[in-house]
Tab-separated table of C-alpha atoms in Angstrom:
chain	number	residue	atom	x	y	z
P	13	UNK	CA	-36.051	11.698	-10.115
P	14	UNK	CA	-34.979	8.519	-11.908
P	15	UNK	CA	-31.534	9.986	-12.601
P	16	UNK	CA	-31.196	10.872	-8.907
P	17	UNK	CA	-32.093	7.314	-7.918
P	18	UNK	CA	-29.688	5.946	-10.508
P	19	UNK	CA	-26.922	8.209	-9.148
P	20	UNK	CA	-27.669	7.134	-5.577
P	21	UNK	CA	-27.680	3.462	-6.569
P	22	UNK	CA	-24.353	3.907	-8.396
P	23	UNK	CA	-22.848	5.669	-5.360
P	24	UNK	CA	-24.055	2.956	-2.949
P	25	UNK	CA	-22.870	0.217	-5.284
P	26	UNK	CA	-19.432	1.832	-5.593
P	27	UNK	CA	-19.215	2.315	-1.821
P	28	UNK	CA	-20.174	-1.329	-1.183
P	29	UNK	CA	-17.595	-2.570	-3.685
P	30	UNK	CA	-14.939	-0.372	-2.083
P	31	UNK	CA	-15.795	-1.569	1.422
P	32	UNK	CA	-15.560	-5.208	0.319
P	33	UNK	CA	-12.393	-4.732	-1.761
P	34	UNK	CA	-9.975	-5.569	1.105
P	35	UNK	CA	-11.457	-9.086	1.225
P	36	UNK	CA	-10.120	-9.652	-2.301
P	37	UNK	CA	-6.544	-8.997	-1.114
P	38	UNK	CA	-6.312	-12.599	0.102
P	39	UNK	CA	-6.692	-13.768	-3.522
P	40	UNK	CA	-4.539	-11.106	-5.194
P	41	UNK	CA	-0.894	-12.136	-5.770
P	42	UNK	CA	0.105	-8.457	-5.988
P	43	UNK	CA	-0.892	-7.932	-2.330
P	44	UNK	CA	1.321	-8.873	0.578
P	45	UNK	CA	-1.583	-10.622	2.303
P	46	UNK	CA	-2.129	-13.076	-0.567
P	47	UNK	CA	-3.065	-16.333	1.189
P	48	UNK	CA	-0.059	-18.404	-0.033
P	49	UNK	CA	2.271	-15.665	1.278
P	50	UNK	CA	0.508	-15.770	4.633
P	51	UNK	CA	0.713	-19.559	4.694
P	52	UNK	CA	4.456	-19.550	3.997
P	53	UNK	CA	4.975	-16.795	6.590
P	54	UNK	CA	3.010	-18.806	9.145
P	55	UNK	CA	5.095	-21.923	8.385
P	56	UNK	CA	8.363	-19.985	8.785
P	57	UNK	CA	7.158	-18.445	12.061
P	58	UNK	CA	5.990	-21.851	13.330
P	59	UNK	CA	9.373	-23.366	12.478
P	60	UNK	CA	11.202	-20.519	14.263
P	61	UNK	CA	8.978	-20.829	17.340
P	62	UNK	CA	9.456	-24.602	17.410
P	63	UNK	CA	13.219	-24.245	16.996
P	64	UNK	CA	13.756	-21.616	19.713
P	65	UNK	CA	11.103	-22.789	22.179
P	66	UNK	CA	12.376	-24.314	25.383
P	67	UNK	CA	8.950	-25.292	26.701
P	68	UNK	CA	5.611	-26.081	25.164
P	69	UNK	CA	6.100	-24.845	21.592
P	70	UNK	CA	2.439	-25.412	20.681
P	71	UNK	CA	1.327	-23.052	23.440
P	72	UNK	CA	3.887	-20.467	22.298
P	73	UNK	CA	2.732	-20.857	18.688
P	74	UNK	CA	-0.883	-20.274	19.721
P	75	UNK	CA	0.009	-17.286	21.915
P	76	UNK	CA	2.237	-15.688	19.257
P	77	UNK	CA	0.186	-16.262	16.102
P	78	UNK	CA	-3.365	-17.427	16.752
P	79	UNK	CA	-4.636	-16.058	20.067
P	80	UNK	CA	-7.857	-14.009	19.966
P	81	UNK	CA	-6.142	-11.474	22.234
P	82	UNK	CA	-3.880	-10.695	19.249
P	83	UNK	CA	-6.485	-10.687	16.466
P	84	UNK	CA	-9.205	-8.937	18.499
P	85	UNK	CA	-6.873	-6.404	20.109
P	86	UNK	CA	-8.044	-2.785	19.603
P	87	UNK	CA	-4.925	-2.133	17.504
P	88	UNK	CA	-5.768	-5.061	15.191
P	89	UNK	CA	-9.367	-3.908	14.883
P	90	UNK	CA	-8.124	-0.421	13.997
P	91	UNK	CA	-5.962	-1.917	11.225
P	92	UNK	CA	-9.052	-3.516	9.710
P	93	UNK	CA	-11.098	-0.316	10.039
P	94	UNK	CA	-8.304	1.724	8.420
P	95	UNK	CA	-8.082	-0.757	5.562
P	96	UNK	CA	-11.806	-0.437	4.799
P	97	UNK	CA	-11.883	3.348	5.338
P	98	UNK	CA	-8.884	3.920	3.045
P	99	UNK	CA	-10.491	1.770	0.373
P	100	UNK	CA	-13.665	3.871	0.589
P	101	UNK	CA	-11.705	7.149	0.551
P	102	UNK	CA	-9.609	6.037	-2.412
P	103	UNK	CA	-12.596	4.954	-4.495
P	104	UNK	CA	-15.047	7.702	-3.554
P	105	UNK	CA	-12.730	10.716	-3.224
P	106	UNK	CA	-9.372	10.115	-4.856
P	107	UNK	CA	-10.195	7.746	-7.722
P	108	UNK	CA	-11.855	10.323	-9.981
P	109	UNK	CA	-8.933	12.663	-9.452
P	110	UNK	CA	-6.261	9.959	-9.754
P	111	UNK	CA	-7.899	8.592	-12.883
P	112	UNK	CA	-5.990	11.404	-14.520
P	113	UNK	CA	-2.653	9.771	-13.577
P	114	UNK	CA	-2.091	8.967	-17.233
P	115	UNK	CA	-2.886	12.572	-18.165
P	116	UNK	CA	-0.442	13.811	-15.536
P	117	UNK	CA	2.261	11.535	-16.936
P	118	UNK	CA	1.573	12.893	-20.431
P	119	UNK	CA	1.790	16.445	-19.089
P	120	UNK	CA	5.209	15.742	-17.534
P	121	UNK	CA	6.406	14.268	-20.840
P	122	UNK	CA	5.103	17.308	-22.741
P	123	UNK	CA	6.852	19.749	-20.376
P	124	UNK	CA	10.120	17.837	-20.715
P	125	UNK	CA	9.697	17.753	-24.492
P	126	UNK	CA	9.079	21.520	-24.614
P	127	UNK	CA	11.981	22.231	-22.253
P	128	UNK	CA	14.604	19.998	-23.851
P	129	UNK	CA	13.305	19.472	-27.378
P	130	UNK	CA	12.808	16.353	-29.420
P	131	UNK	CA	15.192	13.520	-28.754
P	132	UNK	CA	17.601	12.854	-31.585
P	133	UNK	CA	18.535	9.508	-33.030
P	134	UNK	CA	18.968	6.927	-30.281
P	135	UNK	CA	21.333	4.118	-31.313
P	136	UNK	CA	20.032	1.519	-28.826
P	137	UNK	CA	17.752	-1.353	-29.756
P	138	UNK	CA	14.160	-1.419	-28.426
P	139	UNK	CA	15.151	-4.203	-26.002
P	140	UNK	CA	18.040	-2.087	-24.682
P	141	UNK	CA	15.760	0.926	-24.302
P	142	UNK	CA	13.213	-1.212	-22.404
P	143	UNK	CA	15.936	-2.568	-20.109
P	144	UNK	CA	17.407	0.902	-19.506
P	145	UNK	CA	13.928	2.346	-18.855
P	146	UNK	CA	13.168	-0.436	-16.350
P	147	UNK	CA	16.423	0.145	-14.470
P	148	UNK	CA	15.995	3.937	-14.373
P	149	UNK	CA	12.340	3.626	-13.318
P	150	UNK	CA	13.232	1.155	-10.552
P	151	UNK	CA	16.041	3.373	-9.227
P	152	UNK	CA	13.966	6.556	-9.503
P	153	UNK	CA	10.991	4.960	-7.808
P	154	UNK	CA	13.056	3.457	-4.996
P	155	UNK	CA	15.025	6.663	-4.408
P	156	UNK	CA	11.922	8.879	-4.421
P	157	UNK	CA	10.116	6.492	-2.061
P	158	UNK	CA	13.073	6.674	0.346
P	159	UNK	CA	13.216	10.481	0.156
P	160	UNK	CA	9.482	10.885	0.778
P	161	UNK	CA	9.580	8.381	3.645
P	162	UNK	CA	12.507	10.225	5.180
P	163	UNK	CA	10.671	13.540	4.832
P	164	UNK	CA	7.668	11.961	6.567
P	165	UNK	CA	9.925	11.362	9.574
P	166	UNK	CA	11.707	14.719	9.505
P	167	UNK	CA	9.022	17.283	8.625
P	168	UNK	CA	6.552	17.883	11.473
P	169	UNK	CA	3.589	18.368	9.118
P	170	UNK	CA	4.229	15.062	7.307
P	171	UNK	CA	5.015	13.302	10.587
P	172	UNK	CA	1.459	14.082	11.745
P	173	UNK	CA	0.217	11.762	8.990
P	174	UNK	CA	3.049	9.222	9.031
P	175	UNK	CA	2.908	8.527	12.771
P	176	UNK	CA	-0.265	6.503	12.183
P	177	UNK	CA	2.018	3.915	10.546
P	178	UNK	CA	4.104	3.672	13.739
P	179	UNK	CA	1.213	3.511	16.205
P	180	UNK	CA	0.452	-0.237	16.158
P	181	UNK	CA	0.442	-1.927	19.549
P	182	UNK	CA	0.333	-5.453	18.112
P	183	UNK	CA	1.411	-6.690	14.699
P	184	UNK	CA	-0.666	-8.757	12.297
P	185	UNK	CA	-0.419	-9.013	8.503
P	186	UNK	CA	-2.984	-6.197	8.231
P	187	UNK	CA	-0.660	-3.823	10.114
P	188	UNK	CA	1.128	-3.436	6.785
P	189	UNK	CA	-1.813	-1.313	5.612
P	190	UNK	CA	-1.780	0.999	8.653
P	191	UNK	CA	-1.219	4.411	7.122
P	192	UNK	CA	-3.032	7.709	6.851
P	193	UNK	CA	-5.003	8.340	3.618
P	194	UNK	CA	-3.103	11.616	3.066
P	195	UNK	CA	0.183	9.703	3.203
P	196	UNK	CA	-1.217	7.215	0.665
P	197	UNK	CA	-2.138	10.121	-1.601
P	198	UNK	CA	1.388	11.569	-1.320
P	199	UNK	CA	2.978	8.236	-2.240
P	200	UNK	CA	0.568	7.799	-5.161
P	201	UNK	CA	1.433	11.270	-6.474
P	202	UNK	CA	5.126	10.441	-6.058
P	203	UNK	CA	4.658	7.342	-8.172
P	204	UNK	CA	2.789	9.236	-10.890
P	205	UNK	CA	5.454	11.936	-11.033
P	206	UNK	CA	8.377	9.483	-11.171
P	207	UNK	CA	6.708	7.374	-13.859
P	208	UNK	CA	5.905	10.480	-15.899
P	209	UNK	CA	9.461	11.803	-15.698
């Protein structure tokens, strides 16, 4: 009984943390909605509106960036709901499985090692190897991301998931996170595979 209650408490605690996680994005420099990024973006947009406006630029600024009709639009509310739901799905369903990302990378390395053998003497310095690895990883990651994104547009099955990304009626910074959880899983697996290789 006590173990069941402990398990339930752990589950509820994990779910609550996952649901609140998107709020931390404003303070995370690795997220595109980090508050200084938003502030700079707002300043650039305000400057552009002021520069191109022929009438009341303050009214245009309000209408374009601050109006409740934008932030409370059903499309904007859906972006927020998707953000929270994907956080819950990732933590409660995918996280235990994706915790093995390191193991999957090791498996890829082992298969390559068994297929091609042990690497011989490599005459490059550790710094050169690190630089070469970084360049190859960047190119491989970028290329694989492009290929998967293209497949999401061209294959009807993948398009069923990817079209969520293209369904926004209004754009806010949270629209960036509008994607289907299955698409997120595919891109995560792509990243694991590329890093492992």
